[in-house]
XYZ file of C-alpha atoms in Angstrom:
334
model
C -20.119 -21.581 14.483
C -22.972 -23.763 13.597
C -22.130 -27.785 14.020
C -20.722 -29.123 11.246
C -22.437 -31.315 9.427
C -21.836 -34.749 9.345
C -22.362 -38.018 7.432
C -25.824 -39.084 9.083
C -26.819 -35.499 8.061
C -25.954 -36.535 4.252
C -27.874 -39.747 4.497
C -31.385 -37.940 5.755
C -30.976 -35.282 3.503
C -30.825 -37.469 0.682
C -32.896 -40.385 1.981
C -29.785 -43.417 1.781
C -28.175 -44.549 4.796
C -24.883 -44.073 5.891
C -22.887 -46.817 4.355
C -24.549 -45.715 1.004
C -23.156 -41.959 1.657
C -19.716 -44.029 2.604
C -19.326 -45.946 -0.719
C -20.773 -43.033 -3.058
C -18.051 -40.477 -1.541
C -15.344 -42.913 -1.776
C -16.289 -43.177 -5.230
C -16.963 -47.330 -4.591
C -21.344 -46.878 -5.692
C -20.588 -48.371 -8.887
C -22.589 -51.632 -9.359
C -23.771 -51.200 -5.817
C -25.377 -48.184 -5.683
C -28.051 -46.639 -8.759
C -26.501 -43.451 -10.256
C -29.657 -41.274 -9.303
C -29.236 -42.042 -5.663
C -25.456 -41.167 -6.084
C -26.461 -37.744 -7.709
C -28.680 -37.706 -4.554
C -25.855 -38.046 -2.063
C -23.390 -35.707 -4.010
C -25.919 -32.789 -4.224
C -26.961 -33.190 -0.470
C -23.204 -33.599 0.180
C -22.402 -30.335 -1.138
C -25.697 -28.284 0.129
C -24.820 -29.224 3.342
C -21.071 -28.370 2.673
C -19.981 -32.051 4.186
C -16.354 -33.190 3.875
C -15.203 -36.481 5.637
C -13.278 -35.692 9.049
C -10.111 -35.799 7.660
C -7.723 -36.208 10.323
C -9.512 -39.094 11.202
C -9.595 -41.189 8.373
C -5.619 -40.256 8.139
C -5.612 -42.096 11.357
C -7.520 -44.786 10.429
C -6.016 -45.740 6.930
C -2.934 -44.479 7.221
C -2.347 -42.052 4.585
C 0.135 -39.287 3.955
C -2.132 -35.831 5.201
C -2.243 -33.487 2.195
C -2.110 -29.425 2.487
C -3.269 -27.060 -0.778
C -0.899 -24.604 -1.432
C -3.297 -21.990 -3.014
C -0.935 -18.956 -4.728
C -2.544 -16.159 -6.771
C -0.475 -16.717 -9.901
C 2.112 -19.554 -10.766
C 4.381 -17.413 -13.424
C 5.402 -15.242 -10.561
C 9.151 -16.363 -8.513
C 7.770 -14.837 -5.479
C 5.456 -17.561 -5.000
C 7.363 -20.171 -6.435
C 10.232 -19.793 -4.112
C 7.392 -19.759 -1.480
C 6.123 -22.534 -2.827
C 9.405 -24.527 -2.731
C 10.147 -23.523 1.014
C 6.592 -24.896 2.165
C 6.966 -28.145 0.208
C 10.299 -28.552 1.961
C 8.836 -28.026 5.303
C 5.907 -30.632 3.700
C 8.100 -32.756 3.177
C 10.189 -33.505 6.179
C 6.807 -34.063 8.033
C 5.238 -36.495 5.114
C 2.522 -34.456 4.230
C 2.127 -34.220 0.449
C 1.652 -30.729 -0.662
C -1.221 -29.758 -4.240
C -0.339 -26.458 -5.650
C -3.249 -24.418 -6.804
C -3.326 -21.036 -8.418
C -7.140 -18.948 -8.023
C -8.010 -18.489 -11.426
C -9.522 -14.934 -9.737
C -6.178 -13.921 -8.444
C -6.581 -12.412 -5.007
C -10.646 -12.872 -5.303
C -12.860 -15.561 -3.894
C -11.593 -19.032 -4.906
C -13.296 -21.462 -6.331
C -13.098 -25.145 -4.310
C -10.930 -27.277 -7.100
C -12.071 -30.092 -5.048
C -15.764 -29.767 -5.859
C -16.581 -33.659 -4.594
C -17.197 -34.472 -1.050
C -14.218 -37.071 -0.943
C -11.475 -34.574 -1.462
C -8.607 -35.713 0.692
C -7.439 -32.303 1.832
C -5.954 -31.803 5.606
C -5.478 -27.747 5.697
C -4.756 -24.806 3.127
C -1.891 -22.688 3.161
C -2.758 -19.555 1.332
C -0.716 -16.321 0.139
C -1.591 -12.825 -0.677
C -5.450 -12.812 -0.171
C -7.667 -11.830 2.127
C -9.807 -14.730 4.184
C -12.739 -14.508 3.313
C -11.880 -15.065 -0.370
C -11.189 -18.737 1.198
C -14.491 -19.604 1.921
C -15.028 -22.902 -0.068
C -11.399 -23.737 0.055
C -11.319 -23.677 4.150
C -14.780 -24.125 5.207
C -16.184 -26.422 7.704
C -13.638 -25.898 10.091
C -10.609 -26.997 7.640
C -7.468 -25.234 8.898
C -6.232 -22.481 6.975
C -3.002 -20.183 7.635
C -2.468 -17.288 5.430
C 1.220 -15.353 4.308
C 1.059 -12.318 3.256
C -2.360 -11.587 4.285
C -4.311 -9.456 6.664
C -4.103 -10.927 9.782
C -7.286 -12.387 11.836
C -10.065 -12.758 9.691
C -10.876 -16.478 10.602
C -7.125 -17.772 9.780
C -5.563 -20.540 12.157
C -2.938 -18.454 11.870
C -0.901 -15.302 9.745
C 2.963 -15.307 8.538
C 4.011 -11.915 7.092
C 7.115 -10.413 5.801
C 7.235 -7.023 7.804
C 5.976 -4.930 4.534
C 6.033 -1.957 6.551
C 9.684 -1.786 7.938
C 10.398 -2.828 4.109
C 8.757 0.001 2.701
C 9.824 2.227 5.466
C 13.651 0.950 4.531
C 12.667 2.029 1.207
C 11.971 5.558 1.814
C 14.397 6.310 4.408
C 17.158 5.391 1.790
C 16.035 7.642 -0.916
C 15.655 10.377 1.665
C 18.713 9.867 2.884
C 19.822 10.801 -1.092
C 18.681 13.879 -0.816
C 14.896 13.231 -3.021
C 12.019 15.259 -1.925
C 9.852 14.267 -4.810
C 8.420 11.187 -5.107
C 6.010 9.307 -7.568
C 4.929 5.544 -6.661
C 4.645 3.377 -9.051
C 1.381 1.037 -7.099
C 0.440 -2.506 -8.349
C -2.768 -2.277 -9.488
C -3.772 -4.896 -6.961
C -6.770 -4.345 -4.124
C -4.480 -6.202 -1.308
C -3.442 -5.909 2.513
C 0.041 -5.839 1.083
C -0.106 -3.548 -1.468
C -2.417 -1.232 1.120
C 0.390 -1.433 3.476
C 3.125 -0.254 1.563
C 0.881 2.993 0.024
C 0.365 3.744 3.888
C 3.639 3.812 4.727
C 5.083 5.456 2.221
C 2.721 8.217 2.546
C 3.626 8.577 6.389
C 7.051 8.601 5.560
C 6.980 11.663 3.389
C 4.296 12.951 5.233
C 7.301 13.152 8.281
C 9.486 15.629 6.042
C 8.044 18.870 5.678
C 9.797 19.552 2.064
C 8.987 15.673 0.517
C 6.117 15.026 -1.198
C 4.779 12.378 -3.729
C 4.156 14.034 -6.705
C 2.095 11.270 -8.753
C 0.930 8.201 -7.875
C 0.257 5.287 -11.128
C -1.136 2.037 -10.663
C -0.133 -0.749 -12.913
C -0.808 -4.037 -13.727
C 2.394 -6.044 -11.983
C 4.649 -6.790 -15.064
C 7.486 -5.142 -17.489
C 4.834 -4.041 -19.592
C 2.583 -1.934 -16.727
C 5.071 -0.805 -14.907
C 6.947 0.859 -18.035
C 3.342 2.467 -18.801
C 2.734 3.747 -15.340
C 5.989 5.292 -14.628
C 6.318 7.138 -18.207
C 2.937 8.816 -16.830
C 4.489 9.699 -13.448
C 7.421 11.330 -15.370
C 5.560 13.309 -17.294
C 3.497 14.634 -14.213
C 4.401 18.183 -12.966
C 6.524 18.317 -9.910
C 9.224 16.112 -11.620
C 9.710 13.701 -9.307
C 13.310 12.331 -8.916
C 12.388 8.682 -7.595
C 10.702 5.909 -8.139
C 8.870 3.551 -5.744
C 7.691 0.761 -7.047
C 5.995 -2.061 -5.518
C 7.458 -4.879 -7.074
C 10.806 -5.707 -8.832
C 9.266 -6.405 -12.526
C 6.980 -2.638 -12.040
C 10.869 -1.525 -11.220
C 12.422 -2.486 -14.531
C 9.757 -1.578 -16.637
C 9.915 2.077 -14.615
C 13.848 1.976 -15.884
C 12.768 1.563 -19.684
C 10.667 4.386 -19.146
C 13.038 6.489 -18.073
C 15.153 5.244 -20.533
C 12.910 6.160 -23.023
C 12.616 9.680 -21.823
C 16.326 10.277 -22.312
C 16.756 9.687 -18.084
C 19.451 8.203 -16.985
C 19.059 5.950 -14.294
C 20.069 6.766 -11.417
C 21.804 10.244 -12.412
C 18.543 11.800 -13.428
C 15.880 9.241 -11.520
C 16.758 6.770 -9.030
C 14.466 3.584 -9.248
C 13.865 1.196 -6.357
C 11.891 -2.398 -6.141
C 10.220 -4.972 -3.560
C 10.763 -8.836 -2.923
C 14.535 -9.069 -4.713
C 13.325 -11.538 -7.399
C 16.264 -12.508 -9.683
C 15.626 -9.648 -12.483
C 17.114 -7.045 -9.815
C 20.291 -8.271 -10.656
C 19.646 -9.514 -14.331
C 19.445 -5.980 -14.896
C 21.783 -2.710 -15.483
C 22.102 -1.096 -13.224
C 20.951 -3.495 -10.680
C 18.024 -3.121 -8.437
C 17.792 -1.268 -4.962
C 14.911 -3.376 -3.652
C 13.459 -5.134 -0.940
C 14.331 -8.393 -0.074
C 11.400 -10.740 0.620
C 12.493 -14.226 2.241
C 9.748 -15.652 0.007
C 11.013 -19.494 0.716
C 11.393 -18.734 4.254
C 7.744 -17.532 4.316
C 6.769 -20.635 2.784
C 8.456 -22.739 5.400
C 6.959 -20.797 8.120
C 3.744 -21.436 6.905
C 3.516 -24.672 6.368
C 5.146 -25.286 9.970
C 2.249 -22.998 11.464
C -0.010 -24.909 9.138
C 0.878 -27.927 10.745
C 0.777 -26.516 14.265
C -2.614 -25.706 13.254
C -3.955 -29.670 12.276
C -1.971 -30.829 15.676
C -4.689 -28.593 17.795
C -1.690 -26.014 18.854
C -3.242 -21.967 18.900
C -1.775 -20.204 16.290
C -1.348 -15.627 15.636
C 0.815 -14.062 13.622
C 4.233 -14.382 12.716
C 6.150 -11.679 11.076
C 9.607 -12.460 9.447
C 12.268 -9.281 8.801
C 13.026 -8.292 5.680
C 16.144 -6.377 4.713
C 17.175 -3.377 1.933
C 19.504 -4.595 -1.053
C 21.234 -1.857 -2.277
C 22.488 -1.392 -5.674
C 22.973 0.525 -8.452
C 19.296 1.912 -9.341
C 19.641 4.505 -6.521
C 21.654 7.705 -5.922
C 22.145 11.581 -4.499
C 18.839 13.069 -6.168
C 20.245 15.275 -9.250
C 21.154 19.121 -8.466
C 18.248 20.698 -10.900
């Protein structure tokens, strides 16, 4: 990793010295400093990628540390129960805590933070990959990631065990006495979304007369999921469940087979993932997985702040458990 840069570096590239640099990042040029050579130190700041050493300037004025919470979507519970369990965690340690949602979902974010002086210690992130970090976490910033991939560059990884969820998932409905299955996928590119296609497919893959019969990806609301799983249903093979990978792709599956003249679960048993509060707003209720979303939270921030005291970090992988209710029964005689 290439040194990284530092304020003397700002000052030759833009020909100031350093206590110019000093007072134009701290946002203290005006009247002291002309605005070009301000522009001057900004734009050098930035194509050198510069931010102040945080940690030490913390030390040396005193001030609360700050993490960025950076989620793919704010209207979603999942993250905002994450969201509270990390601020909780924040909280007990005084370390304020910005919430940010990637206006590019789970692609590259943009830095919301775009001038040198932004006051950021670490960056807890959920539900992307790394890399798509970059100019959130760069320069050595520490960044721990839930829900993600682990390695690729993270201080550190906190996962729900998708697999054993998914695996939970499968087992149960197999256990009912369905061979055909259609999965109703989130149309999301994702290490969590991958891992729960992978795992189904081994499962069924493990019983010589199962098989998954159609598989529809969907955008992850009501809406998509009631689209995608009226498709499945209409593919040959009828398949007698429905796996869906996420609680809101489950209900909208349930108006779909609603719609059909299905009767849930007589006809088609319907299960979901993470146990947001629809599965149980909802008749019959939702057999889905439980996610401790707030838990997740919590245990990332704690890693997070591992991670600024200089303490290794890995991955941590929290258990997840199988609610069952009244979405799921013996597969129909037929």
């Amino acid at each position: 990793m290439p040194p990284r840069p530092t304020s003397r570096d700002v000052a030759e590239r833009a020909g100031v010295s350093q206590a110019t640099v000093s007072l134009v990042l701290r946002d203290r040029w005006h009247g002291r400093v002309s605005p070009a050579r301000a522009v001057a130190v900004r734009a050098a700041a930035r194509e050198l990628g510069y931010r102040p050493n945080l940690a030490a300037r913390s030390l040396r004025l005193g001030r609360t540390r700050t993490a960025l919470v950076v989620v793919p979507a704010l209207t979603n519970e999942f993250f905002a129960r994450m969201h509270a369990g990390a601020a909780r965690v924040a909280g007990e340690d005084d370390v304020g805590v910005v919430l940010y949602s990637s206006p590019a979902g789970i692609e590259a974010a943009p830095d919301p933070f775009v001038s040198a002086e932004a006051t950021l210690d670490g960056v807890l992130a959920s539900s992307m990959a790394a890399g798509a970090l970059t100019a959130l976490s760069g320069n050595g910033l520490p960044l721990v990631m839930l829900d993600s991939e682990p390695g690729g560059g993270a201080a550190a990884t906190v996962n729900p065990d998708i697999a054993t969820g998914m695996r939970l998932v499968t087992r149960h409905l197999l256990g009912l006495g369905h061979r055909r299955f259609a999965h109703i996928a989130a149309d999301v590119d994702s290490w969590t979304f991958g891992v729960r296609a992978r795992v189904l497919a081994g499962e069924l893959a493990a019983v010589p007369d199962a098989r998954l019969v159609a598989t529809e990806r969907a955008p992850i609301d009501v809406r998509g999921g009631l689209a995608a799983a009226d498709r499945a249903l209409a593919a040959p093979g009828g398949a007698t469940a429905l796996v869906c990978d996420d609680d809101m792709l489950a209900v909208g599956s349930c108006k779909a087979a609603r719609r059909r003249g299905l009767r849930v679960p007589d006809d088609v048993s319907v299960t979901g993932f993470d146990d947001l509060t629809v599965a149980t707003a909802v008749e019959p209720e939702l057999t889905t997985v439980h996610l401790p979303a707030e838990e997740l939270g919590a245990a990332g921030m704690r890693a997070l702040l591992a991670a600024l005291r200089g303490e290794p970090g890995g991955t941590t992988v929290l258990p997840v458990s199988l609610a069952v209710r009244a979405s799921t029964a013996p597969a129909p005689t037929r």
